Backbone as a ProteinNet text record, in pm:
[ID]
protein_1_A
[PRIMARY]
XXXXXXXXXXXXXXXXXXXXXXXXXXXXXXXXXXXXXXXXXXXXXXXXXXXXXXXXXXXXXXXXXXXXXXXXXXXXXXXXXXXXXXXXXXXXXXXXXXXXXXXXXXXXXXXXXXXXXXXXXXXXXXXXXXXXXXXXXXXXXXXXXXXXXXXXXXXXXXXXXX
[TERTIARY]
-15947.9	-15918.5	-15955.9	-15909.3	-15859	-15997	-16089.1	-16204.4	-16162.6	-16253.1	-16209.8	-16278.6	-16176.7	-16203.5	-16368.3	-16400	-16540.7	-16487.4	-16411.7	-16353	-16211.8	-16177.4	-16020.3	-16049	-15935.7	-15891.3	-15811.8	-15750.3	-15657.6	-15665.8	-15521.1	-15479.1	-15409.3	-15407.4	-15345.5	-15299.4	-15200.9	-15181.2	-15190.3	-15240.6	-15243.7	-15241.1	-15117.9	-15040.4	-15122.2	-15286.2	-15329.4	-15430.2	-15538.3	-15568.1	-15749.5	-15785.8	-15940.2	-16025.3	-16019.5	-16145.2	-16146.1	-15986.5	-15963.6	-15981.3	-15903.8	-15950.2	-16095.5	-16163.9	-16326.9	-16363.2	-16357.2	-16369	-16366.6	-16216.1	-16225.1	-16284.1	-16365	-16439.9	-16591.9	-16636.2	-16782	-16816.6	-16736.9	-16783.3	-16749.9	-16854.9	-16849.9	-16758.3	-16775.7	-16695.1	-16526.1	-16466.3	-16344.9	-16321.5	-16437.3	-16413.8	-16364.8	-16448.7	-16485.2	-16306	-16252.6	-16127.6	-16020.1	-16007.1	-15942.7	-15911.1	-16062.4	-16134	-16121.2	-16126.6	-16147	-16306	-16399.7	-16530.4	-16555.5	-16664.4	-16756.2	-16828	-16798.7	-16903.9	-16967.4	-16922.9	-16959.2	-17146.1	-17154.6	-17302	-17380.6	-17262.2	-17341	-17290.3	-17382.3	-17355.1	-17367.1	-17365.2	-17382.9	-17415.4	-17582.9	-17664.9	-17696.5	-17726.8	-17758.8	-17887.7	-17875.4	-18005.1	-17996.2	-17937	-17939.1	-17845.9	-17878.8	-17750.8	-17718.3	-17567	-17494.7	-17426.6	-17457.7	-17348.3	-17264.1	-17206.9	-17107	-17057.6	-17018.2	-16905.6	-16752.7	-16724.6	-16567.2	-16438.9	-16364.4	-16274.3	-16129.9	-16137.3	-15974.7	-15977.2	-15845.6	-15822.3	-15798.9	-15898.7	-15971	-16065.6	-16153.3	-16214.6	-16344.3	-16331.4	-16432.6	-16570.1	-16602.3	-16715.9	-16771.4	-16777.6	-16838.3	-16914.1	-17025.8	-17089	-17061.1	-16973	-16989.5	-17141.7	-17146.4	-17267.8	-17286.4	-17323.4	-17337.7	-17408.6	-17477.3	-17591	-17577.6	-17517.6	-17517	-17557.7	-17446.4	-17563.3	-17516.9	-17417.2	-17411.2	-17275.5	-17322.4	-17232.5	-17257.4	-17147.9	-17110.3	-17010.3	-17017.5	-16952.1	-16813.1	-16709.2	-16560.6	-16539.9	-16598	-16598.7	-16585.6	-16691.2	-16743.6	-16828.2	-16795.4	-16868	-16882.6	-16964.4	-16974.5	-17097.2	-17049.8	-17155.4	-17143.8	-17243.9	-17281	-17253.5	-17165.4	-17177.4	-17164.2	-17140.1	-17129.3	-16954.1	-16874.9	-16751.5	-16709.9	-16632.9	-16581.4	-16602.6	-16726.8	-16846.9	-16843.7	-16723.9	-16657.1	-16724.2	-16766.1	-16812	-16910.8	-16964.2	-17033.7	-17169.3	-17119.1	-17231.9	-17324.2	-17283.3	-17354.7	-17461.3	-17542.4	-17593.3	-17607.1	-17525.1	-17516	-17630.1	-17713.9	-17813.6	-17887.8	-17884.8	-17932.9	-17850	-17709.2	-17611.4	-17641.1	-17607.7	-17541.1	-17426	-17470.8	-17376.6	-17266.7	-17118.8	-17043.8	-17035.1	-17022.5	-17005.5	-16873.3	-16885.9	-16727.4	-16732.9	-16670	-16670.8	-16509.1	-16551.2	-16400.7	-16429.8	-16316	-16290.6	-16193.5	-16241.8	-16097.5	-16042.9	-15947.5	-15930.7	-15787.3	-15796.3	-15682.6	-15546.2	-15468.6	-15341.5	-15191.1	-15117.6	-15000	-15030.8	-15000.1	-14956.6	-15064.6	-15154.6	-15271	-15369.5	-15434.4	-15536.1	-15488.4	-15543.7	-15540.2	-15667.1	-15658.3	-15795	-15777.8	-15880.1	-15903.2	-16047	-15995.9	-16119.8	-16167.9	-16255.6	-16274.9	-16388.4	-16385.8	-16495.4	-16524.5	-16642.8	-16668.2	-16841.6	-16861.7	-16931.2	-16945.7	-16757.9	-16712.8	-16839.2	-16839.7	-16893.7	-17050.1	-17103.7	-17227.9	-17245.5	-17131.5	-17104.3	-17072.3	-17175	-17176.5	-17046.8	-17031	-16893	-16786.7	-16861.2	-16768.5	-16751	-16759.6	-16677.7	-16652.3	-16643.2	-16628	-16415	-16378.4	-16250.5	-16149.5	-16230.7	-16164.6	-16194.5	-16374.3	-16357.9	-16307.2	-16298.7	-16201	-16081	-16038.4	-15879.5	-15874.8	-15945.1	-15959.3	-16017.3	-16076.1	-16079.6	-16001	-15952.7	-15828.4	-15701	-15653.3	-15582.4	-15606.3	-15695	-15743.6	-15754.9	-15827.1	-15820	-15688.3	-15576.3	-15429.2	-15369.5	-15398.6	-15402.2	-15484	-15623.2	-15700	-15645.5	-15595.2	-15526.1	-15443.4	-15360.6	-15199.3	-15276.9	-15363.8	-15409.5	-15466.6	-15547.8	-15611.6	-15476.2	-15347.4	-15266.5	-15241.5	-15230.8	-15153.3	-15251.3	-15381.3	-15417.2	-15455	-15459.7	-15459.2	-15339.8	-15187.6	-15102.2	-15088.9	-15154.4	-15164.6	-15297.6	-15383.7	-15511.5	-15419.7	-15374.3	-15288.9	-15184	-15127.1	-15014	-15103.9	-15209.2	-15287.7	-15334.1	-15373.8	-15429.9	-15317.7	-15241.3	-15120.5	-15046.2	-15052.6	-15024.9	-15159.6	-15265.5	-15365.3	-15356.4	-15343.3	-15296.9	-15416.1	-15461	-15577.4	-15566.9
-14042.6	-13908.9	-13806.5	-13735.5	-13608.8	-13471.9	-13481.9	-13392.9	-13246.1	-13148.6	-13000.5	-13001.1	-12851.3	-12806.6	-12653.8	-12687.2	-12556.1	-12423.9	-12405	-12273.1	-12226.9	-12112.4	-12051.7	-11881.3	-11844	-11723.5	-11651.7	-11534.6	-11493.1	-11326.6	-11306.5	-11186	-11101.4	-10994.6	-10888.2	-10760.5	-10694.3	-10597.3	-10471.6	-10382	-10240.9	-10148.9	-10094.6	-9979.4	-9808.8	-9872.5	-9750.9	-9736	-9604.9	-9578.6	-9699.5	-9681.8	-9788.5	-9764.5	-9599.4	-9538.7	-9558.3	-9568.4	-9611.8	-9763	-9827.1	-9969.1	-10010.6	-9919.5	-9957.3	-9949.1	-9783.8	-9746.7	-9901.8	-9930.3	-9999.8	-10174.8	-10184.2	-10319.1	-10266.1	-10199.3	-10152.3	-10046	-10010.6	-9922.2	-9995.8	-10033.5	-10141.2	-10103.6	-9982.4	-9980.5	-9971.8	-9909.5	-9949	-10119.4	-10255.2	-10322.1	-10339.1	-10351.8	-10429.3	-10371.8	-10277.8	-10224.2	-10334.3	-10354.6	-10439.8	-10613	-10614.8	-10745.2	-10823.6	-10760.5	-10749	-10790.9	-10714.2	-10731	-10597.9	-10623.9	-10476.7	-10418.5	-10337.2	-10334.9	-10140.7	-10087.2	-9943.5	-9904	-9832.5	-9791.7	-9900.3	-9982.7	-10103.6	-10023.4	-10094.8	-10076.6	-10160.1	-10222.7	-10249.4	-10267	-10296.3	-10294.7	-10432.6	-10414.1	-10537.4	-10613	-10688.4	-10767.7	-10775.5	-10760.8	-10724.7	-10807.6	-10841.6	-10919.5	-10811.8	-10797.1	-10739	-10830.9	-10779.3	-10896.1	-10792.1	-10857.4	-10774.5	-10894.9	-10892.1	-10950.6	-10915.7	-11093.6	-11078.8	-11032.1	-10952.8	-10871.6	-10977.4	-11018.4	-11095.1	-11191	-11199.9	-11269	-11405.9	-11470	-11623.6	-11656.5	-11587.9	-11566.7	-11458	-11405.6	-11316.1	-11361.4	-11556	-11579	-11577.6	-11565.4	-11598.1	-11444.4	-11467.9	-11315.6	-11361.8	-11274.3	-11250.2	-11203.9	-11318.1	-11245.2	-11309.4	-11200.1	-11201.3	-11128	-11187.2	-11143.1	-11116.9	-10965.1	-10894.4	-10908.6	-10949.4	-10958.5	-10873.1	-10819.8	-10747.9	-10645.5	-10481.9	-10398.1	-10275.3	-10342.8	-10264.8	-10145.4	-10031.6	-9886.9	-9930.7	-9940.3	-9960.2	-10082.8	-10159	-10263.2	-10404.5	-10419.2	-10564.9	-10544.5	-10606	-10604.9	-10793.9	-10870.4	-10955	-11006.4	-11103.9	-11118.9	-11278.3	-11355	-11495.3	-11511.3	-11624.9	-11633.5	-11788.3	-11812.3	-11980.1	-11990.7	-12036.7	-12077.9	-12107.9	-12066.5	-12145.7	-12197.1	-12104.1	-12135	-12072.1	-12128.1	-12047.7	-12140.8	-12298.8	-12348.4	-12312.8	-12234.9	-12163	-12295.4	-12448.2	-12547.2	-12561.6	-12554.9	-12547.8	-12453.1	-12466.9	-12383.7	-12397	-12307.1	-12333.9	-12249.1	-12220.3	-12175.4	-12245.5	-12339.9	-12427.7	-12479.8	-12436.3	-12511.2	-12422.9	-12464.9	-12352.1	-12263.8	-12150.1	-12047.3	-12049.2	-11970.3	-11978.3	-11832.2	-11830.7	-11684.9	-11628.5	-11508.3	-11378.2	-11316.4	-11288.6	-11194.1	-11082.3	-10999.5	-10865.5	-10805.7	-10812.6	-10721.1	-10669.6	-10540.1	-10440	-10389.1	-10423.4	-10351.2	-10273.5	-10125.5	-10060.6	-10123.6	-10119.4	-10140.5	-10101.9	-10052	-9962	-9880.5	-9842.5	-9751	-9828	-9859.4	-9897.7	-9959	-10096.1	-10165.2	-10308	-10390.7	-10503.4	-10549.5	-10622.8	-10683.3	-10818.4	-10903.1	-11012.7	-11081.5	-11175.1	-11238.6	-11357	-11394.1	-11585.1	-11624.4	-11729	-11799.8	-11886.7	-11905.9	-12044.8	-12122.6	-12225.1	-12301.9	-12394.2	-12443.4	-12521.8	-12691.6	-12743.9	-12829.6	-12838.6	-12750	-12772.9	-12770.9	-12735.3	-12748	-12912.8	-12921.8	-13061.5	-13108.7	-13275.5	-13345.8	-13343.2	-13284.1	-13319.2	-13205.3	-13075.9	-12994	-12929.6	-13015.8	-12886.8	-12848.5	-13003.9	-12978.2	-12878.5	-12905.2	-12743.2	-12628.6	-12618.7	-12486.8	-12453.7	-12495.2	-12434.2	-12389.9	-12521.3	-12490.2	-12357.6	-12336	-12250.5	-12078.1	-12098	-11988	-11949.3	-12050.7	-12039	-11966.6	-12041.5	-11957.3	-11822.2	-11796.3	-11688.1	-11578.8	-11614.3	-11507.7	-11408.5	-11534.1	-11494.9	-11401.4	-11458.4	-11360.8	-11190.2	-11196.9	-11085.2	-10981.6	-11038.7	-10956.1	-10856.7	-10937.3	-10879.7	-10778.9	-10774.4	-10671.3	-10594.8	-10610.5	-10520.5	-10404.3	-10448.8	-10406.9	-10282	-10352	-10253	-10186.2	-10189	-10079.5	-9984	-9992.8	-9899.2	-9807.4	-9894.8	-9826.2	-9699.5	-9748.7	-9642	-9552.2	-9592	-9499.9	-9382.3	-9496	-9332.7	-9238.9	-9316	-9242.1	-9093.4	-9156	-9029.6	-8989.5	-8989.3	-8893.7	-8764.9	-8840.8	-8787.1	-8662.2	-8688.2	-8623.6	-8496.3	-8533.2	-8460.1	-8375	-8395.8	-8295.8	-8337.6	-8479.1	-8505.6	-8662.2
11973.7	11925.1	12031.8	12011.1	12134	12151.1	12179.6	12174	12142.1	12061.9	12019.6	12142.4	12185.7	12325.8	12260	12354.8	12321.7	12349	12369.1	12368.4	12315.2	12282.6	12313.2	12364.4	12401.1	12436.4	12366.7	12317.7	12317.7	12345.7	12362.6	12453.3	12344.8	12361.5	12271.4	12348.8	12396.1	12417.6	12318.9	12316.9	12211.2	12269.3	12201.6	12244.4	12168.2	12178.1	12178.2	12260.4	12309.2	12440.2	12367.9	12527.5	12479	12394.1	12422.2	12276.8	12177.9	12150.6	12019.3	11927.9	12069.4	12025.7	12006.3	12071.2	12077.2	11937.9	11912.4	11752.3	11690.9	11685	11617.2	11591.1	11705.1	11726.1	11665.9	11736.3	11760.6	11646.1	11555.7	11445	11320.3	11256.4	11119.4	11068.3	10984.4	10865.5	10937.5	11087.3	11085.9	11035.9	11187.5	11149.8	11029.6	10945.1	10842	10756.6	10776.7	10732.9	10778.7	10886.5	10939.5	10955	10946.8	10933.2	10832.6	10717.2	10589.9	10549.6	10562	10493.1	10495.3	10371.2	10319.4	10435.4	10498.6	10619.7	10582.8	10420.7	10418	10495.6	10574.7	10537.8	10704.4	10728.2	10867.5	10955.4	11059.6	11177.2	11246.7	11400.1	11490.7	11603.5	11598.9	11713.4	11738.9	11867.7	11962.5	11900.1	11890.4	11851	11691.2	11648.5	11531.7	11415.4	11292	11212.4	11111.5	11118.4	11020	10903.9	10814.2	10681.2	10543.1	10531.1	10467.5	10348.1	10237.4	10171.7	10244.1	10221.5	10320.1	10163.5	10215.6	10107.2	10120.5	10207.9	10257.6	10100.2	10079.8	9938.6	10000.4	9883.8	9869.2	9943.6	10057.8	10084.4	10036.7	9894.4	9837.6	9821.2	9793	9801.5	9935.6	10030.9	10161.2	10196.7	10193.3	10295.1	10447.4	10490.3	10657.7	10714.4	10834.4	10886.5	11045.3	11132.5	11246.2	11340	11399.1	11484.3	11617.9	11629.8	11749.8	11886.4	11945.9	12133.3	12204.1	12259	12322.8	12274.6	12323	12304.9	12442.5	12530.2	12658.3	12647.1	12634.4	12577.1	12625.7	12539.4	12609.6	12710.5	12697.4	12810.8	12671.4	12665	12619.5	12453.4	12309.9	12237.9	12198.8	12143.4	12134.9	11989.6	11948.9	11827.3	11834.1	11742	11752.5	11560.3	11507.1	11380.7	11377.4	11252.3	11203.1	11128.4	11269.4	11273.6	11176.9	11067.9	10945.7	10840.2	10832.8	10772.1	10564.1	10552.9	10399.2	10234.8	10261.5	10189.8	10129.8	9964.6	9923	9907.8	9912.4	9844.8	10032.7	10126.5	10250.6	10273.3	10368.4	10418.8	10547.1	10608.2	10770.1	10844.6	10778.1	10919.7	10979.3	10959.8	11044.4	11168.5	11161.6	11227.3	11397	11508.4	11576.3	11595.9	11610.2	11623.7	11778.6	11738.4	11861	11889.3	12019.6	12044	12061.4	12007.5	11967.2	12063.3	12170.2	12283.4	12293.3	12279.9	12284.9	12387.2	12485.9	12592.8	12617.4	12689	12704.8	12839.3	12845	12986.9	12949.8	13048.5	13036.3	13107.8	13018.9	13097.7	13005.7	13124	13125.2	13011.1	12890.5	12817.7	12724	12721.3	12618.8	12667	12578.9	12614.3	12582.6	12708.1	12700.8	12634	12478.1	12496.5	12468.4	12514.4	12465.8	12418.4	12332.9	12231.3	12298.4	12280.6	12292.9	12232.4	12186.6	12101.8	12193.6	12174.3	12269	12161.8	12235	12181.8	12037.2	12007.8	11966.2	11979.2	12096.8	12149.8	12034.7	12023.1	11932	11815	11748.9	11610.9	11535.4	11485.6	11394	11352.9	11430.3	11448	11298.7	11163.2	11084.6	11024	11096.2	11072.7	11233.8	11322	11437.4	11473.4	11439.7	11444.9	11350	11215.4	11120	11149.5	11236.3	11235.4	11364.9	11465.1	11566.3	11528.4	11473.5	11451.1	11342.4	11260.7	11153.5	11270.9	11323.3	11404.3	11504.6	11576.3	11631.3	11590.4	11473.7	11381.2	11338	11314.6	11229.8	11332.8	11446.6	11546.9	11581.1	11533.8	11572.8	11479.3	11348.7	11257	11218.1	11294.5	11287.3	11398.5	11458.5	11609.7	11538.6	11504.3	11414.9	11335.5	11235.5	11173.3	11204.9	11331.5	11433.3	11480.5	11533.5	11591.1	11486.3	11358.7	11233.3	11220.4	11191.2	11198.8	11290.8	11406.1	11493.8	11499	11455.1	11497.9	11384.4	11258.5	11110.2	11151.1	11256.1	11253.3	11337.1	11448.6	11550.8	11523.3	11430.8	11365.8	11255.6	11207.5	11129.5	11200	11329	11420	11481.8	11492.1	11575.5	11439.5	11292.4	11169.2	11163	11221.7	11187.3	11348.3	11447.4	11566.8	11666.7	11637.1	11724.3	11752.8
[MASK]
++++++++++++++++++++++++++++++++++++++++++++++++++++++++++++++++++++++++++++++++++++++++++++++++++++++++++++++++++++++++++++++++++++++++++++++++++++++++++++++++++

């Protein structure tokens, strides 16, 4: 059988400027709009674990939660959680965590950003292949909603004259 690779990447172009995209990584409650979790009232500091109830439908039992490492102003935000971790009878803190890394770089008429998870490789053999693949996926999917809402945040900015 074919080893889960310890990492993925993915790329997103957004056709809105970086500040904006930042907003929307590095300020909870956008996240959590986008994301789909409760994030009213959080925030996001380094060192720090944020948790939220996740809102995405069939996913309502799971508290999201993730423990902050780094947040580089417009550059780099990054957090450490437990991959796929949706089974309410588990308790994964004991498991190791993989790391979430978002970066942005400007390019042409927006921001390039990209995601990657990594540290697949340490996640216990009988769930490491669902949750990659399950984050893998999902990443692809959170992008797409990332996109929509930026393009509805800018469009109300642009209605409001700012």
């Amino acid at each position: 059988m074919k080893p889960v690779p310890n990492s993925f990447e993915r790329k997103i172009m957004l056709r809105s400027p970086r500040s904006h995209v930042w907003r929307a990584l590095v300020d909870a409650e956008a996240f959590g709009q986008w994301f789909g979790v409760a994030l009213e009232g959080r925030r996001f500091i380094a060192g720090e674990w944020t948790q939220g109830q996740v809102t995405y439908p069939g996913y309502e039992h799971v508290l999201w939660n993730v423990l902050v490492e780094r947040v580089e102003p417009q550059q780099l935000f990054s957090f450490r959680w437990h991959p796929y971790a949706v089974n309410p009878k588990i308790d994964y803190s004991q498991e190791p965590t993989t790391l979430v890394k978002f970066e942005l770089q400007d390019y042409e008429n927006g921001t390039l950003l990209k995601v990657s998870e990594s540290g697949f490789a340490h996640i216990p053999d009988v769930r490491q292949k669902e949750a990659y693949y399950m984050d893998s996926r999902g990443w692809e999917e959170q992008l797409s909603r990332l996109e929509h809402f930026l393009a509805e945040t800018d469009r109300a900015r642009e209605r409001e004259g700012g």
